[in-house]
mmCIF file with all atom_site columns, C-alpha atoms and ligand atoms in Angstrom:
data_model
loop_
_atom_site.group_PDB
_atom_site.id
_atom_site.type_symbol
_atom_site.label_atom_id
_atom_site.label_alt_id
_atom_site.label_comp_id
_atom_site.label_asym_id
_atom_site.label_entity_id
_atom_site.label_seq_id
_atom_site.pdbx_PDB_ins_code
_atom_site.Cartn_x
_atom_site.Cartn_y
_atom_site.Cartn_z
_atom_site.occupancy
_atom_site.B_iso_or_equiv
_atom_site.pdbx_formal_charge
_atom_site.auth_seq_id
_atom_site.auth_comp_id
_atom_site.auth_asym_id
_atom_site.auth_atom_id
_atom_site.pdbx_PDB_model_num
ATOM   1   C  CA  . MET A 1 1   ? 20.055  -19.421 -3.197  1.00 0.00 ? 1   MET A CA  1
ATOM   2   C  CA  . ARG A 1 2   ? 16.789  -21.086 -4.125  1.00 0.00 ? 2   ARG A CA  1
ATOM   3   C  CA  . ARG A 1 3   ? 14.936  -18.457 -2.091  1.00 0.00 ? 3   ARG A CA  1
ATOM   4   C  CA  . ARG A 1 4   ? 16.636  -15.614 -3.950  1.00 0.00 ? 4   ARG A CA  1
ATOM   5   C  CA  . GLY A 1 5   ? 15.704  -17.219 -7.249  1.00 0.00 ? 5   GLY A CA  1
ATOM   6   C  CA  . ARG A 1 6   ? 12.071  -17.353 -6.244  1.00 0.00 ? 6   ARG A CA  1
ATOM   7   C  CA  . GLN A 1 7   ? 12.105  -13.741 -5.162  1.00 0.00 ? 7   GLN A CA  1
ATOM   8   C  CA  . ALA A 1 8   ? 13.598  -12.635 -8.445  1.00 0.00 ? 8   ALA A CA  1
ATOM   9   C  CA  . TRP A 1 9   ? 10.963  -14.655 -10.245 1.00 0.00 ? 9   TRP A CA  1
ATOM   10  C  CA  . LEU A 1 10  ? 8.165   -13.042 -8.210  1.00 0.00 ? 10  LEU A CA  1
ATOM   11  C  CA  . ILE A 1 11  ? 9.473   -9.567  -8.989  1.00 0.00 ? 11  ILE A CA  1
ATOM   12  C  CA  . SER A 1 12  ? 9.900   -10.144 -12.705 1.00 0.00 ? 12  SER A CA  1
ATOM   13  C  CA  . ARG A 1 13  ? 6.495   -11.810 -12.914 1.00 0.00 ? 13  ARG A CA  1
ATOM   14  C  CA  . ALA A 1 14  ? 4.781   -8.912  -11.171 1.00 0.00 ? 14  ALA A CA  1
ATOM   15  C  CA  . GLN A 1 15  ? 6.592   -6.440  -13.395 1.00 0.00 ? 15  GLN A CA  1
ATOM   16  C  CA  . SER A 1 16  ? 5.718   -8.284  -16.592 1.00 0.00 ? 16  SER A CA  1
ATOM   17  C  CA  . ILE A 1 17  ? 2.031   -8.314  -15.670 1.00 0.00 ? 17  ILE A CA  1
ATOM   18  C  CA  . LEU A 1 18  ? 2.186   -4.567  -15.265 1.00 0.00 ? 18  LEU A CA  1
ATOM   19  C  CA  . ASP A 1 19  ? 4.157   -4.039  -18.447 1.00 0.00 ? 19  ASP A CA  1
ATOM   20  C  CA  . ASN A 1 20  ? 2.277   -6.292  -20.857 1.00 0.00 ? 20  ASN A CA  1
ATOM   21  C  CA  . MET A 1 21  ? -1.079  -4.604  -21.038 1.00 0.00 ? 21  MET A CA  1
ATOM   22  C  CA  . HIS A 1 22  ? -1.658  -4.420  -24.778 1.00 0.00 ? 22  HIS A CA  1
ATOM   23  C  CA  . CYS A 1 23  ? -4.858  -3.096  -26.246 1.00 0.00 ? 23  CYS A CA  1
ATOM   24  C  CA  . PRO A 1 24  ? -6.924  -6.197  -27.244 1.00 0.00 ? 24  PRO A CA  1
ATOM   25  C  CA  . PHE A 1 25  ? -8.305  -4.375  -30.292 1.00 0.00 ? 25  PHE A CA  1
ATOM   26  C  CA  . CYS A 1 26  ? -5.255  -2.896  -32.000 1.00 0.00 ? 26  CYS A CA  1
ATOM   27  C  CA  . GLN A 1 27  ? -2.404  -4.414  -29.944 1.00 0.00 ? 27  GLN A CA  1
ATOM   28  C  CA  . ASN A 1 28  ? -1.114  -0.997  -29.068 1.00 0.00 ? 28  ASN A CA  1
ATOM   29  C  CA  . PRO A 1 29  ? 1.210   -1.600  -26.103 1.00 0.00 ? 29  PRO A CA  1
ATOM   30  C  CA  . ASP A 1 30  ? 0.394   1.703   -24.450 1.00 0.00 ? 30  ASP A CA  1
ATOM   31  C  CA  . THR A 1 31  ? -2.909  1.887   -22.575 1.00 0.00 ? 31  THR A CA  1
ATOM   32  C  CA  . LYS A 1 32  ? -4.278  4.436   -20.166 1.00 0.00 ? 32  LYS A CA  1
ATOM   33  C  CA  . VAL A 1 33  ? -5.949  3.522   -16.872 1.00 0.00 ? 33  VAL A CA  1
ATOM   34  C  CA  . VAL A 1 34  ? -9.221  5.405   -16.417 1.00 0.00 ? 34  VAL A CA  1
ATOM   35  C  CA  . ASP A 1 35  ? -10.551 3.653   -13.297 1.00 0.00 ? 35  ASP A CA  1
ATOM   36  C  CA  . THR A 1 36  ? -9.084  1.317   -10.670 1.00 0.00 ? 36  THR A CA  1
ATOM   37  C  CA  . ARG A 1 37  ? -10.936 -0.833  -8.172  1.00 0.00 ? 37  ARG A CA  1
ATOM   38  C  CA  . ILE A 1 38  ? -9.475  -3.290  -5.728  1.00 0.00 ? 38  ILE A CA  1
ATOM   39  C  CA  . SER A 1 39  ? -11.387 -6.433  -4.799  1.00 0.00 ? 39  SER A CA  1
ATOM   40  C  CA  . ASP A 1 40  ? -12.429 -6.853  -1.168  1.00 0.00 ? 40  ASP A CA  1
ATOM   41  C  CA  . ASP A 1 41  ? -9.825  -9.512  -0.502  1.00 0.00 ? 41  ASP A CA  1
ATOM   42  C  CA  . GLY A 1 42  ? -7.195  -7.176  -1.900  1.00 0.00 ? 42  GLY A CA  1
ATOM   43  C  CA  . HIS A 1 43  ? -5.765  -9.764  -4.259  1.00 0.00 ? 43  HIS A CA  1
ATOM   44  C  CA  . SER A 1 44  ? -7.022  -8.463  -7.559  1.00 0.00 ? 44  SER A CA  1
ATOM   45  C  CA  . ILE A 1 45  ? -7.452  -5.147  -9.258  1.00 0.00 ? 45  ILE A CA  1
ATOM   46  C  CA  . ARG A 1 46  ? -10.104 -4.351  -11.820 1.00 0.00 ? 46  ARG A CA  1
ATOM   47  C  CA  . ARG A 1 47  ? -8.922  -1.645  -14.155 1.00 0.00 ? 47  ARG A CA  1
ATOM   48  C  CA  . ARG A 1 48  ? -10.865 0.187   -16.777 1.00 0.00 ? 48  ARG A CA  1
ATOM   49  C  CA  . ARG A 1 49  ? -8.412  1.052   -19.520 1.00 0.00 ? 49  ARG A CA  1
ATOM   50  C  CA  . GLU A 1 50  ? -8.522  3.127   -22.616 1.00 0.00 ? 50  GLU A CA  1
ATOM   51  C  CA  . CYS A 1 51  ? -6.323  2.773   -25.648 1.00 0.00 ? 51  CYS A CA  1
ATOM   52  C  CA  . PRO A 1 52  ? -4.978  6.180   -26.710 1.00 0.00 ? 52  PRO A CA  1
ATOM   53  C  CA  . LYS A 1 53  ? -4.567  4.919   -30.278 1.00 0.00 ? 53  LYS A CA  1
ATOM   54  C  CA  . CYS A 1 54  ? -8.004  3.453   -31.119 1.00 0.00 ? 54  CYS A CA  1
ATOM   55  C  CA  . SER A 1 55  ? -9.895  5.011   -28.169 1.00 0.00 ? 55  SER A CA  1
ATOM   56  C  CA  . LYS A 1 56  ? -11.564 1.696   -27.302 1.00 0.00 ? 56  LYS A CA  1
ATOM   57  C  CA  . ARG A 1 57  ? -12.099 0.829   -23.676 1.00 0.00 ? 57  ARG A CA  1
ATOM   58  C  CA  . PHE A 1 58  ? -11.658 -2.521  -21.969 1.00 0.00 ? 58  PHE A CA  1
ATOM   59  C  CA  . THR A 1 59  ? -11.479 -3.961  -18.486 1.00 0.00 ? 59  THR A CA  1
ATOM   60  C  CA  . THR A 1 60  ? -8.638  -5.968  -17.074 1.00 0.00 ? 60  THR A CA  1
ATOM   61  C  CA  . LEU A 1 61  ? -8.685  -8.053  -13.946 1.00 0.00 ? 61  LEU A CA  1
ATOM   62  C  CA  . GLU A 1 62  ? -5.178  -8.041  -12.635 1.00 0.00 ? 62  GLU A CA  1
ATOM   63  C  CA  . THR A 1 63  ? -3.929  -10.199 -9.868  1.00 0.00 ? 63  THR A CA  1
ATOM   64  C  CA  . THR A 1 64  ? -0.730  -8.274  -9.535  1.00 0.00 ? 64  THR A CA  1
ATOM   65  C  CA  . MET A 1 65  ? 1.461   -9.064  -6.629  1.00 0.00 ? 65  MET A CA  1
ATOM   66  C  CA  . LEU A 1 66  ? 2.524   -6.251  -4.428  1.00 0.00 ? 66  LEU A CA  1
ATOM   67  C  CA  . LEU A 1 67  ? 5.837   -7.148  -2.884  1.00 0.00 ? 67  LEU A CA  1
ATOM   68  C  CA  . VAL A 1 68  ? 7.355   -5.688  0.219   1.00 0.00 ? 68  VAL A CA  1
ATOM   69  C  CA  . VAL A 1 69  ? 11.131  -5.432  0.463   1.00 0.00 ? 69  VAL A CA  1
ATOM   70  C  CA  . LYS A 1 70  ? 12.112  -5.710  4.087   1.00 0.00 ? 70  LYS A CA  1
ATOM   71  C  CA  . ARG A 1 71  ? 15.113  -4.023  5.665   1.00 0.00 ? 71  ARG A CA  1
ATOM   72  C  CA  . SER A 1 72  ? 16.854  -7.405  5.728   1.00 0.00 ? 72  SER A CA  1
ATOM   73  C  CA  . GLY A 1 73  ? 16.513  -7.528  1.948   1.00 0.00 ? 73  GLY A CA  1
ATOM   74  C  CA  . ASN A 1 74  ? 13.953  -10.320 2.084   1.00 0.00 ? 74  ASN A CA  1
ATOM   75  C  CA  . VAL A 1 75  ? 10.929  -9.946  -0.129  1.00 0.00 ? 75  VAL A CA  1
ATOM   76  C  CA  . GLU A 1 76  ? 7.421   -11.048 0.757   1.00 0.00 ? 76  GLU A CA  1
ATOM   77  C  CA  . GLN A 1 77  ? 3.946   -10.522 -0.586  1.00 0.00 ? 77  GLN A CA  1
ATOM   78  C  CA  . PHE A 1 78  ? 2.084   -7.554  0.828   1.00 0.00 ? 78  PHE A CA  1
ATOM   79  C  CA  . ASP A 1 79  ? -0.393  -8.701  3.440   1.00 0.00 ? 79  ASP A CA  1
ATOM   80  C  CA  . ARG A 1 80  ? -3.050  -6.308  4.634   1.00 0.00 ? 80  ARG A CA  1
ATOM   81  C  CA  . ASN A 1 81  ? -3.494  -8.341  7.811   1.00 0.00 ? 81  ASN A CA  1
ATOM   82  C  CA  . LYS A 1 82  ? 0.115   -7.651  8.749   1.00 0.00 ? 82  LYS A CA  1
ATOM   83  C  CA  . VAL A 1 83  ? -0.585  -3.933  8.540   1.00 0.00 ? 83  VAL A CA  1
ATOM   84  C  CA  . ILE A 1 84  ? -3.576  -4.410  10.816  1.00 0.00 ? 84  ILE A CA  1
ATOM   85  C  CA  . SER A 1 85  ? -1.708  -6.492  13.373  1.00 0.00 ? 85  SER A CA  1
ATOM   86  C  CA  . GLY A 1 86  ? 1.141   -3.988  13.314  1.00 0.00 ? 86  GLY A CA  1
ATOM   87  C  CA  . VAL A 1 87  ? -1.234  -1.163  14.160  1.00 0.00 ? 87  VAL A CA  1
ATOM   88  C  CA  . ARG A 1 88  ? -3.462  -3.046  16.591  1.00 0.00 ? 88  ARG A CA  1
ATOM   89  C  CA  . LYS A 1 89  ? -1.042  -2.734  19.497  1.00 0.00 ? 89  LYS A CA  1
ATOM   90  C  CA  . ALA A 1 90  ? -0.958  1.057   19.175  1.00 0.00 ? 90  ALA A CA  1
ATOM   91  C  CA  . CYS A 1 91  ? -4.764  1.060   19.281  1.00 0.00 ? 91  CYS A CA  1
ATOM   92  C  CA  . GLN A 1 92  ? -5.152  -0.721  22.613  1.00 0.00 ? 92  GLN A CA  1
ATOM   93  C  CA  . GLY A 1 93  ? -7.662  0.990   24.881  1.00 0.00 ? 93  GLY A CA  1
ATOM   94  C  CA  . ARG A 1 94  ? -8.630  3.431   22.140  1.00 0.00 ? 94  ARG A CA  1
ATOM   95  C  CA  . PRO A 1 95  ? -12.123 3.721   20.625  1.00 0.00 ? 95  PRO A CA  1
ATOM   96  C  CA  . ILE A 1 96  ? -11.122 1.822   17.491  1.00 0.00 ? 96  ILE A CA  1
ATOM   97  C  CA  . ASN A 1 97  ? -12.962 -1.301  16.385  1.00 0.00 ? 97  ASN A CA  1
ATOM   98  C  CA  . GLU A 1 98  ? -12.144 -4.093  13.961  1.00 0.00 ? 98  GLU A CA  1
ATOM   99  C  CA  . ASP A 1 99  ? -13.996 -2.361  11.132  1.00 0.00 ? 99  ASP A CA  1
ATOM   100 C  CA  . ASP A 1 100 ? -11.849 0.735   11.608  1.00 0.00 ? 100 ASP A CA  1
ATOM   101 C  CA  . LEU A 1 101 ? -8.736  -1.419  11.409  1.00 0.00 ? 101 LEU A CA  1
ATOM   102 C  CA  . LYS A 1 102 ? -9.990  -3.200  8.298   1.00 0.00 ? 102 LYS A CA  1
ATOM   103 C  CA  . MET A 1 103 ? -10.712 0.140   6.671   1.00 0.00 ? 103 MET A CA  1
ATOM   104 C  CA  . LEU A 1 104 ? -7.246  1.365   7.568   1.00 0.00 ? 104 LEU A CA  1
ATOM   105 C  CA  . GLY A 1 105 ? -5.687  -1.761  6.068   1.00 0.00 ? 105 GLY A CA  1
ATOM   106 C  CA  . GLN A 1 106 ? -7.646  -1.173  2.877   1.00 0.00 ? 106 GLN A CA  1
ATOM   107 C  CA  . LYS A 1 107 ? -6.607  2.476   2.657   1.00 0.00 ? 107 LYS A CA  1
ATOM   108 C  CA  . VAL A 1 108 ? -2.954  1.564   3.102   1.00 0.00 ? 108 VAL A CA  1
ATOM   109 C  CA  . GLU A 1 109 ? -3.164  -1.085  0.405   1.00 0.00 ? 109 GLU A CA  1
ATOM   110 C  CA  . GLU A 1 110 ? -4.976  1.223   -2.001  1.00 0.00 ? 110 GLU A CA  1
ATOM   111 C  CA  . ASP A 1 111 ? -2.404  3.930   -1.383  1.00 0.00 ? 111 ASP A CA  1
ATOM   112 C  CA  . LEU A 1 112 ? 0.503   1.559   -2.065  1.00 0.00 ? 112 LEU A CA  1
ATOM   113 C  CA  . ARG A 1 113 ? -1.111  -0.082  -5.102  1.00 0.00 ? 113 ARG A CA  1
ATOM   114 C  CA  . SER A 1 114 ? -2.103  3.261   -6.598  1.00 0.00 ? 114 SER A CA  1
ATOM   115 C  CA  . ARG A 1 115 ? 1.605   3.977   -7.043  1.00 0.00 ? 115 ARG A CA  1
ATOM   116 C  CA  . GLY A 1 116 ? 1.664   1.310   -9.721  1.00 0.00 ? 116 GLY A CA  1
ATOM   117 C  CA  . LEU A 1 117 ? 4.844   -0.295  -8.451  1.00 0.00 ? 117 LEU A CA  1
ATOM   118 C  CA  . ALA A 1 118 ? 5.399   -4.028  -8.177  1.00 0.00 ? 118 ALA A CA  1
ATOM   119 C  CA  . GLN A 1 119 ? 7.359   -3.635  -4.983  1.00 0.00 ? 119 GLN A CA  1
ATOM   120 C  CA  . VAL A 1 120 ? 7.649   -1.188  -2.127  1.00 0.00 ? 120 VAL A CA  1
ATOM   121 C  CA  . LYS A 1 121 ? 10.047  -0.900  0.790   1.00 0.00 ? 121 LYS A CA  1
ATOM   122 C  CA  . SER A 1 122 ? 8.762   -1.818  4.239   1.00 0.00 ? 122 SER A CA  1
ATOM   123 C  CA  . ASP A 1 123 ? 9.478   1.793   5.253   1.00 0.00 ? 123 ASP A CA  1
ATOM   124 C  CA  . GLU A 1 124 ? 6.965   2.948   2.656   1.00 0.00 ? 124 GLU A CA  1
ATOM   125 C  CA  . VAL A 1 125 ? 4.355   0.668   4.191   1.00 0.00 ? 125 VAL A CA  1
ATOM   126 C  CA  . GLY A 1 126 ? 4.985   2.283   7.580   1.00 0.00 ? 126 GLY A CA  1
ATOM   127 C  CA  . LYS A 1 127 ? 4.692   5.756   6.086   1.00 0.00 ? 127 LYS A CA  1
ATOM   128 C  CA  . ALA A 1 128 ? 1.466   4.833   4.304   1.00 0.00 ? 128 ALA A CA  1
ATOM   129 C  CA  . ILE A 1 129 ? -0.011  3.831   7.670   1.00 0.00 ? 129 ILE A CA  1
ATOM   130 C  CA  . LEU A 1 130 ? 0.692   7.184   9.351   1.00 0.00 ? 130 LEU A CA  1
ATOM   131 C  CA  . LYS A 1 131 ? -1.861  9.383   7.623   1.00 0.00 ? 131 LYS A CA  1
ATOM   132 C  CA  . PRO A 1 132 ? -4.951  7.156   7.845   1.00 0.00 ? 132 PRO A CA  1
ATOM   133 C  CA  . LEU A 1 133 ? -4.036  6.341   11.441  1.00 0.00 ? 133 LEU A CA  1
ATOM   134 C  CA  . ARG A 1 134 ? -3.746  10.046  12.243  1.00 0.00 ? 134 ARG A CA  1
ATOM   135 C  CA  . ASP A 1 135 ? -7.217  10.579  10.817  1.00 0.00 ? 135 ASP A CA  1
ATOM   136 C  CA  . LEU A 1 136 ? -8.512  7.693   12.923  1.00 0.00 ? 136 LEU A CA  1
ATOM   137 C  CA  . ASP A 1 137 ? -7.041  8.424   16.342  1.00 0.00 ? 137 ASP A CA  1
ATOM   138 C  CA  . MET A 1 138 ? -4.342  10.881  17.435  1.00 0.00 ? 138 MET A CA  1
ATOM   139 C  CA  . VAL A 1 139 ? -3.209  8.843   20.435  1.00 0.00 ? 139 VAL A CA  1
ATOM   140 C  CA  . ALA A 1 140 ? -2.837  5.642   18.434  1.00 0.00 ? 140 ALA A CA  1
ATOM   141 C  CA  . TYR A 1 141 ? -0.998  7.655   15.803  1.00 0.00 ? 141 TYR A CA  1
ATOM   142 C  CA  . MET A 1 142 ? 1.471   9.024   18.366  1.00 0.00 ? 142 MET A CA  1
ATOM   143 C  CA  . ARG A 1 143 ? 2.089   5.560   19.764  1.00 0.00 ? 143 ARG A CA  1
ATOM   144 C  CA  . PHE A 1 144 ? 2.659   4.070   16.340  1.00 0.00 ? 144 PHE A CA  1
ATOM   145 C  CA  . ALA A 1 145 ? 4.783   6.973   15.112  1.00 0.00 ? 145 ALA A CA  1
ATOM   146 C  CA  . SER A 1 146 ? 6.974   6.905   18.215  1.00 0.00 ? 146 SER A CA  1
ATOM   147 C  CA  . VAL A 1 147 ? 7.901   3.285   17.574  1.00 0.00 ? 147 VAL A CA  1
ATOM   148 C  CA  . TYR A 1 148 ? 8.018   3.479   13.794  1.00 0.00 ? 148 TYR A CA  1
ATOM   149 C  CA  . GLN A 1 149 ? 10.021  6.700   13.637  1.00 0.00 ? 149 GLN A CA  1
ATOM   150 C  CA  . ASN A 1 150 ? 12.253  5.783   16.573  1.00 0.00 ? 150 ASN A CA  1
ATOM   151 C  CA  . PHE A 1 151 ? 11.413  8.726   18.792  1.00 0.00 ? 151 PHE A CA  1
ATOM   152 C  CA  . GLU A 1 152 ? 14.334  9.035   21.155  1.00 0.00 ? 152 GLU A CA  1
ATOM   153 C  CA  . ASN A 1 153 ? 13.696  12.155  23.142  1.00 0.00 ? 153 ASN A CA  1
ATOM   154 C  CA  . LEU A 1 154 ? 11.149  14.767  24.125  1.00 0.00 ? 154 LEU A CA  1
ATOM   155 C  CA  . GLU A 1 155 ? 12.016  16.952  21.150  1.00 0.00 ? 155 GLU A CA  1
ATOM   156 C  CA  . ASP A 1 156 ? 10.955  14.163  18.796  1.00 0.00 ? 156 ASP A CA  1
ATOM   157 C  CA  . PHE A 1 157 ? 7.582   13.998  20.534  1.00 0.00 ? 157 PHE A CA  1
ATOM   158 C  CA  . GLN A 1 158 ? 7.244   17.754  20.592  1.00 0.00 ? 158 GLN A CA  1
ATOM   159 C  CA  . ARG A 1 159 ? 7.918   17.957  16.865  1.00 0.00 ? 159 ARG A CA  1
ATOM   160 C  CA  . ALA A 1 160 ? 5.309   15.287  16.159  1.00 0.00 ? 160 ALA A CA  1
ATOM   161 C  CA  . ILE A 1 161 ? 2.783   17.092  18.348  1.00 0.00 ? 161 ILE A CA  1
ATOM   162 C  CA  . ASP A 1 162 ? 3.490   20.366  16.543  1.00 0.00 ? 162 ASP A CA  1
ATOM   163 C  CA  . GLU A 1 163 ? 2.943   18.595  13.242  1.00 0.00 ? 163 GLU A CA  1
ATOM   164 C  CA  . LEU A 1 164 ? -0.350  17.215  14.525  1.00 0.00 ? 164 LEU A CA  1
ATOM   165 C  CA  . LYS A 1 165 ? -1.482  20.679  15.604  1.00 0.00 ? 165 LYS A CA  1
ATOM   166 C  CA  . GLY A 1 166 ? -0.543  22.046  12.215  1.00 0.00 ? 166 GLY A CA  1
ATOM   167 C  CA  . ALA A 1 167 ? -2.372  19.240  10.454  1.00 0.00 ? 167 ALA A CA  1
ATOM   168 C  CA  . SER A 1 168 ? -5.576  19.595  12.501  1.00 0.00 ? 168 SER A CA  1
ATOM   169 C  CA  . SER A 1 169 ? -5.794  23.347  11.966  1.00 0.00 ? 169 SER A CA  1
ATOM   170 C  CA  . GLU A 1 170 ? -5.471  23.035  8.202   1.00 0.00 ? 170 GLU A CA  1
HETATM 171 ZN ZN1 . ZN  B 2 .   ? -6.269  0.107   -29.373 1.00 0.00 ? 201 ZN  B ZN1 1
#
């Protein structure tokens, strides 16, 4: 019960940070984001905003929480390192180093945060991993996709391979 209460608090807090971005000049509640940068540790976002009413620009440093809703219904803070450790196994024996993994973790986080949502489903995290992993290494991608997407038979693999061929000839 206490745990649920904390989760609800986390969600409403994250949402209120996103919602309450008034213009500091004219208090207009509606502001437009013109540039977004995520800090290296992934815990804060610097946004350049513009007020559509008075046209003034200002910068906000937001430490918004990105929450992941797991299949069990539990909610936890997004952790880039969990993405990396989830992918690492699929990368065994492949020419992928720690820097590649770090970069992948960053891309996944940027993708998820760019959606502007306070929470995402764990499935969405898995999906966000697929594309950057495909760009990194096809074999690691196939390994990860086969587990993540529950490949059960040869047809599943064949379909994924066909998709890969289609994607690489684009
Ligand atoms: Zn304004």
